[in-house]
Short mmCIF file of C-alpha atoms and ligand atoms in Angstrom, two decimals:
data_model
loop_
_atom_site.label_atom_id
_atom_site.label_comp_id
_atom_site.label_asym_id
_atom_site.label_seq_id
_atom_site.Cartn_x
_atom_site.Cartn_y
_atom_site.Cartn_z
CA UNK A 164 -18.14 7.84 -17.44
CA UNK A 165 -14.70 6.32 -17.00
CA UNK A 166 -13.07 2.91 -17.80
CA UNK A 167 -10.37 2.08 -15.54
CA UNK A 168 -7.78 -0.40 -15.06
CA UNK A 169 -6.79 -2.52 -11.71
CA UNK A 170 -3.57 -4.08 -12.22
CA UNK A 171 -2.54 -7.06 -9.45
CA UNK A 172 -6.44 -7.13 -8.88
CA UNK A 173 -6.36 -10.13 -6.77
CA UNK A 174 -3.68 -8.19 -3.68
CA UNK A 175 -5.48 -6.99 -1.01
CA UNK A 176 -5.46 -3.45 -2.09
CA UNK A 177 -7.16 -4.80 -5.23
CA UNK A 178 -9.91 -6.92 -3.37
CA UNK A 179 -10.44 -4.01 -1.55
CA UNK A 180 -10.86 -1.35 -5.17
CA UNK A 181 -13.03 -4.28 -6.39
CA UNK A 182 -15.36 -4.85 -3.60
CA UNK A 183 -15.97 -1.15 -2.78
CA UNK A 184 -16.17 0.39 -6.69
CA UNK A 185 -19.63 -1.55 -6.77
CA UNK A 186 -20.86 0.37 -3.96
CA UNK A 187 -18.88 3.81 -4.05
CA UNK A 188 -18.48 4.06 -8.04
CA UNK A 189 -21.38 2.65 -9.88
CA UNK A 190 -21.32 4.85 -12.62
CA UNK A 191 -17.88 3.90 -14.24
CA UNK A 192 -16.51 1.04 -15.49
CA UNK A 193 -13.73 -0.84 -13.68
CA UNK A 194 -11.36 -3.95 -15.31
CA UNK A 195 -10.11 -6.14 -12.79
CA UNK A 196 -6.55 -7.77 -14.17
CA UNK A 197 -4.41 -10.18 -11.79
CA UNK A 198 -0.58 -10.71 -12.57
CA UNK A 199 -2.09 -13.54 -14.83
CA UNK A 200 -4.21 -11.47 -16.90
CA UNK A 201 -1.65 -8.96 -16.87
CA UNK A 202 1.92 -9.32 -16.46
CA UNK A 203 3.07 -5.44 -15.65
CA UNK A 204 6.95 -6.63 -16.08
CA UNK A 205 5.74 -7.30 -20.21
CA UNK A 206 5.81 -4.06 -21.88
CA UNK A 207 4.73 -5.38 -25.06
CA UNK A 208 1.84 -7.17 -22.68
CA UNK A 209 1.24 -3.99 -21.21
CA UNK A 210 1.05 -1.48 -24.19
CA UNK A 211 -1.62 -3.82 -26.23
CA UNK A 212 -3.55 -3.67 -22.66
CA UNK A 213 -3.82 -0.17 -23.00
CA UNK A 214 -4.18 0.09 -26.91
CA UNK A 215 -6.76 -2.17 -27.08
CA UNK A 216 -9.01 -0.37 -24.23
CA UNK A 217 -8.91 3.70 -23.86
CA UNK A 218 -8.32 3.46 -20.21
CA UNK A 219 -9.09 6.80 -18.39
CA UNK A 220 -6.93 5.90 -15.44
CA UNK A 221 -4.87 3.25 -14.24
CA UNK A 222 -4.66 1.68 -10.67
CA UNK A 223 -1.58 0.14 -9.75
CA UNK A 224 -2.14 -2.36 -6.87
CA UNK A 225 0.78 -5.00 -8.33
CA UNK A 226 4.09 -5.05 -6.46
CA UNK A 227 6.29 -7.39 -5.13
CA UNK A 228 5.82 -6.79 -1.54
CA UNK A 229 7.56 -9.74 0.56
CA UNK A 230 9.95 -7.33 1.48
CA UNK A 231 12.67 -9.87 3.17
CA UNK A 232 12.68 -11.92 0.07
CA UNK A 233 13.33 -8.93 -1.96
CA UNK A 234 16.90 -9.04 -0.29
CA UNK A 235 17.57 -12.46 -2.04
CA UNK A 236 15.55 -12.04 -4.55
CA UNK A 237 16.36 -9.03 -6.09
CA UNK A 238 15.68 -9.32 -10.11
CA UNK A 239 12.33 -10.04 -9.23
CA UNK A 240 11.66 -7.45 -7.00
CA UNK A 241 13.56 -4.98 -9.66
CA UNK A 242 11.43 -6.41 -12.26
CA UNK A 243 7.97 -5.73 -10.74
CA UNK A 244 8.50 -2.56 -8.35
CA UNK A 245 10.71 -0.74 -10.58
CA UNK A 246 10.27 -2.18 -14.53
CA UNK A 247 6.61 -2.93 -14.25
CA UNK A 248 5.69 0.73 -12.80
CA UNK A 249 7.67 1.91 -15.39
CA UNK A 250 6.16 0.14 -18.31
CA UNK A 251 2.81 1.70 -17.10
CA UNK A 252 3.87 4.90 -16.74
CA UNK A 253 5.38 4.81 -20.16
CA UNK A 254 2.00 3.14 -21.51
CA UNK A 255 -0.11 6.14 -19.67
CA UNK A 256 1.97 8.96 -21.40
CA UNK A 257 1.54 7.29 -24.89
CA UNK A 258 -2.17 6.77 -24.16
CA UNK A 259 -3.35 9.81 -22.07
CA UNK A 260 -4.55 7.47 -19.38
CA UNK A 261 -4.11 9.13 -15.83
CA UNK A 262 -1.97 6.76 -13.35
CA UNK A 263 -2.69 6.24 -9.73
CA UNK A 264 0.37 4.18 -8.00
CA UNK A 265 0.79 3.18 -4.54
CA UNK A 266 4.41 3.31 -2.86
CA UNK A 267 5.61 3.05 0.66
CA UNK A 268 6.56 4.42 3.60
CA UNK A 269 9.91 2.03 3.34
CA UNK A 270 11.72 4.67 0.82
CA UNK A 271 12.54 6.96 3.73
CA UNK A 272 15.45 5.62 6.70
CA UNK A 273 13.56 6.43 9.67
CA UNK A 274 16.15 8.72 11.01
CA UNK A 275 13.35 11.70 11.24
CA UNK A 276 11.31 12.24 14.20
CA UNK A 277 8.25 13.71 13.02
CA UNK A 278 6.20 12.66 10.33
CA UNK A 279 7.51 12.10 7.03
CA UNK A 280 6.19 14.97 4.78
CA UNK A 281 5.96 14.19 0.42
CA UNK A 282 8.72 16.68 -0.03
CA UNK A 283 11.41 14.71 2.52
CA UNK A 284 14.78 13.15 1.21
CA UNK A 285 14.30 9.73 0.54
CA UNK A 286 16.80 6.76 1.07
CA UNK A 287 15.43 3.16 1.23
CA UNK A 288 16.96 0.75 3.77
CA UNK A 289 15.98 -2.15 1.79
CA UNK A 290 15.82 -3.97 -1.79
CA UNK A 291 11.93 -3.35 -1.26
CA UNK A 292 12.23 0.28 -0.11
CA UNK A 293 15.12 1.11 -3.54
CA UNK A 294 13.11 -0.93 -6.26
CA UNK A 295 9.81 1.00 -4.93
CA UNK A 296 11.55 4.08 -4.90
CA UNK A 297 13.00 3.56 -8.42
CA UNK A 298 9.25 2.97 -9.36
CA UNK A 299 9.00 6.32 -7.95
CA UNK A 300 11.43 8.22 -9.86
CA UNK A 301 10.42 6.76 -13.11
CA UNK A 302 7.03 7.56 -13.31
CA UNK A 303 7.83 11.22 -12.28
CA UNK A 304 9.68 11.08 -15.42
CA UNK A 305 7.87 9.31 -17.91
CA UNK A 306 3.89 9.80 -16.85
CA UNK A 307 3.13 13.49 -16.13
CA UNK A 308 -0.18 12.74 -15.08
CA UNK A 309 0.32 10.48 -12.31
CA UNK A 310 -0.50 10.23 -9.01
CA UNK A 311 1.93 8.14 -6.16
CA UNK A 312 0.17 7.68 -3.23
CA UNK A 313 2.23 6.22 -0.45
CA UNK A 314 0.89 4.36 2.16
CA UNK A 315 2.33 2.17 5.10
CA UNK A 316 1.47 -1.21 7.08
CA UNK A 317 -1.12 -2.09 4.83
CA UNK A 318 -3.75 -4.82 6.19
CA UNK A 319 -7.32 -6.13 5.37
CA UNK A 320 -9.20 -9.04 5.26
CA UNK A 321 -7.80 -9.78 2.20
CA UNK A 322 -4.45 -11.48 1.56
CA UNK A 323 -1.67 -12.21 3.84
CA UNK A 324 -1.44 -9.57 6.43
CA UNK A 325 0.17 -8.84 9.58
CA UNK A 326 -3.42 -8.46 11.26
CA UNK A 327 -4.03 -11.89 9.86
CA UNK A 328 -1.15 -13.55 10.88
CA UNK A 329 -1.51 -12.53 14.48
CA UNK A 330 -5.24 -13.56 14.57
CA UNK A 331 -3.73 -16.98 13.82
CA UNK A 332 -1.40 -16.52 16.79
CA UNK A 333 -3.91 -15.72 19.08
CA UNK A 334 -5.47 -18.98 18.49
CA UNK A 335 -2.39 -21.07 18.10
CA UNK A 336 0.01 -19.87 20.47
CA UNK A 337 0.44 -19.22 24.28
CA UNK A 338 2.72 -16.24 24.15
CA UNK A 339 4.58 -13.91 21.44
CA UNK A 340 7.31 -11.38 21.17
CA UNK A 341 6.60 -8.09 18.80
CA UNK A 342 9.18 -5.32 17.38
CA UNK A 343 8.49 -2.73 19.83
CA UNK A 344 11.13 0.03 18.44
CA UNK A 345 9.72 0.58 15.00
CA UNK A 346 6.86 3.15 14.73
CA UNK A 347 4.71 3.61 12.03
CA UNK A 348 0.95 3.40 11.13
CA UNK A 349 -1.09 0.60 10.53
CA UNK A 350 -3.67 1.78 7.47
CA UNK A 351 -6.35 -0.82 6.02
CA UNK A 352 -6.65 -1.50 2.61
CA UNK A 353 -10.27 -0.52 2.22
CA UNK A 354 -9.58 3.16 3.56
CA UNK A 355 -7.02 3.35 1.28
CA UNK A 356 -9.04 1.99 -1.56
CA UNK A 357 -11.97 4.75 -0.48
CA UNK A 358 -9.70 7.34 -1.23
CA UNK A 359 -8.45 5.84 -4.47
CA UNK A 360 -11.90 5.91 -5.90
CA UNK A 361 -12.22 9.32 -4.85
CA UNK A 362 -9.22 11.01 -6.47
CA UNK A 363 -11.12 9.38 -10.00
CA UNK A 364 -14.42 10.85 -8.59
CA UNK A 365 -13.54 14.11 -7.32
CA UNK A 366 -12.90 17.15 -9.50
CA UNK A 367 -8.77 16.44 -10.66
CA UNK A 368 -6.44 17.35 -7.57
CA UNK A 369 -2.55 18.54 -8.83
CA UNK A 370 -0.63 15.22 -9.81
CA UNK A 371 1.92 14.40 -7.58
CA UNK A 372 3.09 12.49 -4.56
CA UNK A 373 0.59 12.19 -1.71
CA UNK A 374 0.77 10.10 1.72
CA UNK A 375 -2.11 8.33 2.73
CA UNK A 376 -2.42 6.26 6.32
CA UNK A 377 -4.90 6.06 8.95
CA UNK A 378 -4.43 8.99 11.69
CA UNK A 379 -2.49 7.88 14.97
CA UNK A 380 1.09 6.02 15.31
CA UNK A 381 1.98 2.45 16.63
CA UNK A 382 4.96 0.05 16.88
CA UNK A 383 4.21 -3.87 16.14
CA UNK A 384 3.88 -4.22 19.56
CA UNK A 385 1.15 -1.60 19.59
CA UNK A 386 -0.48 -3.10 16.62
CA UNK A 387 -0.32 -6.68 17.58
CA UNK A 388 -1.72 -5.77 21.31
CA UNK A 389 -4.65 -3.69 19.56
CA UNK A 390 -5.50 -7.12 17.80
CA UNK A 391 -5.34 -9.12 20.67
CA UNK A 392 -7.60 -6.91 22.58
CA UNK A 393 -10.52 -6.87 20.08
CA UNK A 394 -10.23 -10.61 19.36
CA UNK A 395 -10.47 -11.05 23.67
CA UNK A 396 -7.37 -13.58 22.78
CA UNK A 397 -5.51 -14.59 26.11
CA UNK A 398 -1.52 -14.78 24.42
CA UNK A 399 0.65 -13.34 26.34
CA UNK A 400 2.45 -10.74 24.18
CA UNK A 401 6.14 -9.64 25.26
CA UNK A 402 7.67 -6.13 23.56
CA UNK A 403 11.44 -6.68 21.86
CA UNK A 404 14.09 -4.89 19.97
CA UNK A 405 14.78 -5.03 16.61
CA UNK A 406 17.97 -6.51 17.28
CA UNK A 407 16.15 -9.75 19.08
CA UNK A 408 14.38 -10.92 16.24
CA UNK A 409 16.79 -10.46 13.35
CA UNK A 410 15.46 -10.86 9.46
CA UNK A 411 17.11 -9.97 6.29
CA UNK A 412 15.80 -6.67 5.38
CA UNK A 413 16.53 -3.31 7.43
CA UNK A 414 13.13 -1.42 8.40
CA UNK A 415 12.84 2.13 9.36
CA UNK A 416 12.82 2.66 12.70
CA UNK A 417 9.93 5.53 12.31
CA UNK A 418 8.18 5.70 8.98
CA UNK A 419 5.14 7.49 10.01
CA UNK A 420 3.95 9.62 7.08
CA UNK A 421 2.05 13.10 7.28
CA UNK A 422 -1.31 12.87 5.67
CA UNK A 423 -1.96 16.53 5.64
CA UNK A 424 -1.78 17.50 1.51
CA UNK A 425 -4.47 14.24 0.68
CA UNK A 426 -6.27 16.01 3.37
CA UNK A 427 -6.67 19.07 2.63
CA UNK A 428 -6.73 18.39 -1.40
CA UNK A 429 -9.78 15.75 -0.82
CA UNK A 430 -11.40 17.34 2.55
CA UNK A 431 -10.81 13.85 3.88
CA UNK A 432 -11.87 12.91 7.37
CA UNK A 433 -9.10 10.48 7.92
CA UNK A 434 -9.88 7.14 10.51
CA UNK A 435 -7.90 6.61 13.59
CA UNK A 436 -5.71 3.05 13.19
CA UNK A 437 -7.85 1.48 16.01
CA UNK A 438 -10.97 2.17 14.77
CA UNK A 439 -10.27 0.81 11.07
CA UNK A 440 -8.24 -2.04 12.80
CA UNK A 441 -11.90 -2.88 14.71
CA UNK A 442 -13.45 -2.57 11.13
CA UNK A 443 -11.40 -4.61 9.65
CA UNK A 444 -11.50 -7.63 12.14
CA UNK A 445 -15.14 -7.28 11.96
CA UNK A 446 -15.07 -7.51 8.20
CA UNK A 447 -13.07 -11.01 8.17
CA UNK A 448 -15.15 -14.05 7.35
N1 NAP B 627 1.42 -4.55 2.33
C1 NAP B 627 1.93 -3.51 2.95
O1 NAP B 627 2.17 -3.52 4.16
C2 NAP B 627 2.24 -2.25 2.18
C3 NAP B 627 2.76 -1.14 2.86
C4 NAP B 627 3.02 0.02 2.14
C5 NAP B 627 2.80 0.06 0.78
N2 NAP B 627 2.33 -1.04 0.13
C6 NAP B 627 2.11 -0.97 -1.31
O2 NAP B 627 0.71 -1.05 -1.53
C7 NAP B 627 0.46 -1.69 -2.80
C8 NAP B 627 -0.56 -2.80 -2.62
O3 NAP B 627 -0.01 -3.74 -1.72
P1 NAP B 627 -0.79 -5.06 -1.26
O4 NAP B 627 -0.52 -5.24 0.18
O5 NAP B 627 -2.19 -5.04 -1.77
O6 NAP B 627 0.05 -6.15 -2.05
P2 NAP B 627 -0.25 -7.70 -2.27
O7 NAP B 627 -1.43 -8.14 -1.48
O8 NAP B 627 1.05 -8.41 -2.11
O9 NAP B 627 -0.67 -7.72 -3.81
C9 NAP B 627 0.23 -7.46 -4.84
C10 NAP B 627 -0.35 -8.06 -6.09
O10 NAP B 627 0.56 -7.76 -7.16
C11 NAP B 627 0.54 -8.87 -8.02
N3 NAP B 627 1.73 -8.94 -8.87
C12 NAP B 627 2.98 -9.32 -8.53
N4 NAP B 627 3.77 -9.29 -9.62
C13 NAP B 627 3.01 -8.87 -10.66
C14 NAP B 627 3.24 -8.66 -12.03
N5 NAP B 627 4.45 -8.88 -12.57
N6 NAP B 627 2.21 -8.23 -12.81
C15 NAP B 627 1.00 -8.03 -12.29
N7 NAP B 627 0.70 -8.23 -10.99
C16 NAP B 627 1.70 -8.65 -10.19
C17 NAP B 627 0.45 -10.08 -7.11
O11 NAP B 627 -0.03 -11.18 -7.83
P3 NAP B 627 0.44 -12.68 -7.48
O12 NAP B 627 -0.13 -12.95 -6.13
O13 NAP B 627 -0.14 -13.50 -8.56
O14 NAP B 627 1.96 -12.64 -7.48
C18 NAP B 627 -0.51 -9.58 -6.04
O15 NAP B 627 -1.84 -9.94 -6.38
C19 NAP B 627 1.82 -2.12 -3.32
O16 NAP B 627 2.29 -1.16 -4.22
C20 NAP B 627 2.70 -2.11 -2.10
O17 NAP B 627 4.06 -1.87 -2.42
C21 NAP B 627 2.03 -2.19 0.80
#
């Protein structure tokens, strides 16, 4: 049996590991802590955490992940993304405790145009993307066994989401206007959560990076008109550039990532965006 940690328990990646480890993973133990339980930017918070409980692995679902605020509010953003993953990383090596960390599709630039592969050149656009990627680098240096899993356009019914928000459109407003020039893939939480559980399950897979998002490519637009469609909402939805709705932090024009090595290492069968997107909006209260 394992014990095993969920920091930022109450994101939506964390509702997700919570609801489905009573189902999926009955047989080991998981502990649930939100950023008030546990603060990951507290080493001395984090290492009596671990000291005090042999962990087997650690899930990190905490991040700061309003990724326009990150531009202003940088400390905090360095703090969590890049301190806090490093502080568990450093607490994993001292304690043998496996780590499993999720990062994002924002550390590349976009400027390839097939899908990004683990082994590709990163270089974050944003404060989000650098602190995330700094996250990165420092638990490749500090926590041999570790696992980074990134992922991209994360949603659920969980949390504050883009599938949320335009549900709330749909219902509010008469028309919208949706990024049309940035392509990526929309992946829900709970898929991502599945998989999670299974790299603790499964007999150990090499440590490393891995990718992990649902099968297919979409811009916003895409995305947004998917949502509309299975929610039968009547807004009239209008494709724009980039450059016509301007915010502070710089995305990546295509961030679509190549799932192939979780694949294969896992013999995943990996969901199509629209069907988990159909899941999801049936899962919502
Ligand atoms: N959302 C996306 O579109 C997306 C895309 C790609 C990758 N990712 C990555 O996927 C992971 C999960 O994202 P998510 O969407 O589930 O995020 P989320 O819903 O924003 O949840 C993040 C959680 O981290 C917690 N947290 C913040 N600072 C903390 C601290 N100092 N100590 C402990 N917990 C802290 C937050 O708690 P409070 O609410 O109390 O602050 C929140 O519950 C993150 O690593 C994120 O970077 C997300």
């Amino acid at each position: 049996m394992s014990k095993i940690l969920v920091t930022g328990a109450n994101g939506q990646l964390g509702q997700c590991i919570k609801e489905l480890s009573v189902s999926l993973d009955p047989d080991n133990t998981y502990l649930f802590k939100s950023s008030k339980d546990l603060d990951i930017t507290n080493y001395q918070q984090v290492l009596a955490a671990f000291t005090l409980e042999n962990f087997d692995f650690c899930i990190n679902c905490a991040a700061y992940t309003n990724v326009d605020k990150a531009e202003s509010d940088t400390q905090n953003a360095v703090n969590v993304n890049s301190t806090g993953a490093q502080n568990l990383a450093t607490a994993c090596n001292q304690t043998n405790t496996t780590l499993l960390h999720i990062s994002t599709d924002f550390v590349f630039d976009g400027t390839k145009n097939s899908p990004y592969i683990e082994t590709d050149k990163t270089a974050a656009l944003s404060v989000y993307g650098n602190t995330k990627n700094v996250g990165e680098t420092e638990i490749i240096k500090k926590a041999p066994k570790s696992y980074i899993i990134r992922t991209s356009w994360l949603y659920s019914e969980y949390g504050h989401n883009f599938m949320k928000t335009m549900i709330r459109f749909g219902s509010e407003k008469d028309s919208l206007s949706v990024i049309n020039d940035q392509t990526g893939t929309p992946t829900y939480a709970k898929d991502l959560a599945e998989v999670l559980i299974k790299i603790i399950q499964n007999k150990p897979i090499p440590y490393g990076i891995y990718h992990y998002s649902n099968e297919g490519t979409a811009t916003w637009f895409d995305f947004a008109k998917a949502i509309f469609e299975i929610t039968k909402s009547t807004i009239q939805l209008h494709p724009i550039a980039t450059e016509a709705y301007p915010l502070p932090a710089k995305r990546p024009k295509y961030s679509v990532l190549n799932s192939s090595k979780i694949k294969t290492a896992l013999q995943l069968e990996i969901p199509a965006w629209r069907d988990s997107l159909k899941k999801a909006i049936n899962a919502l209260p």
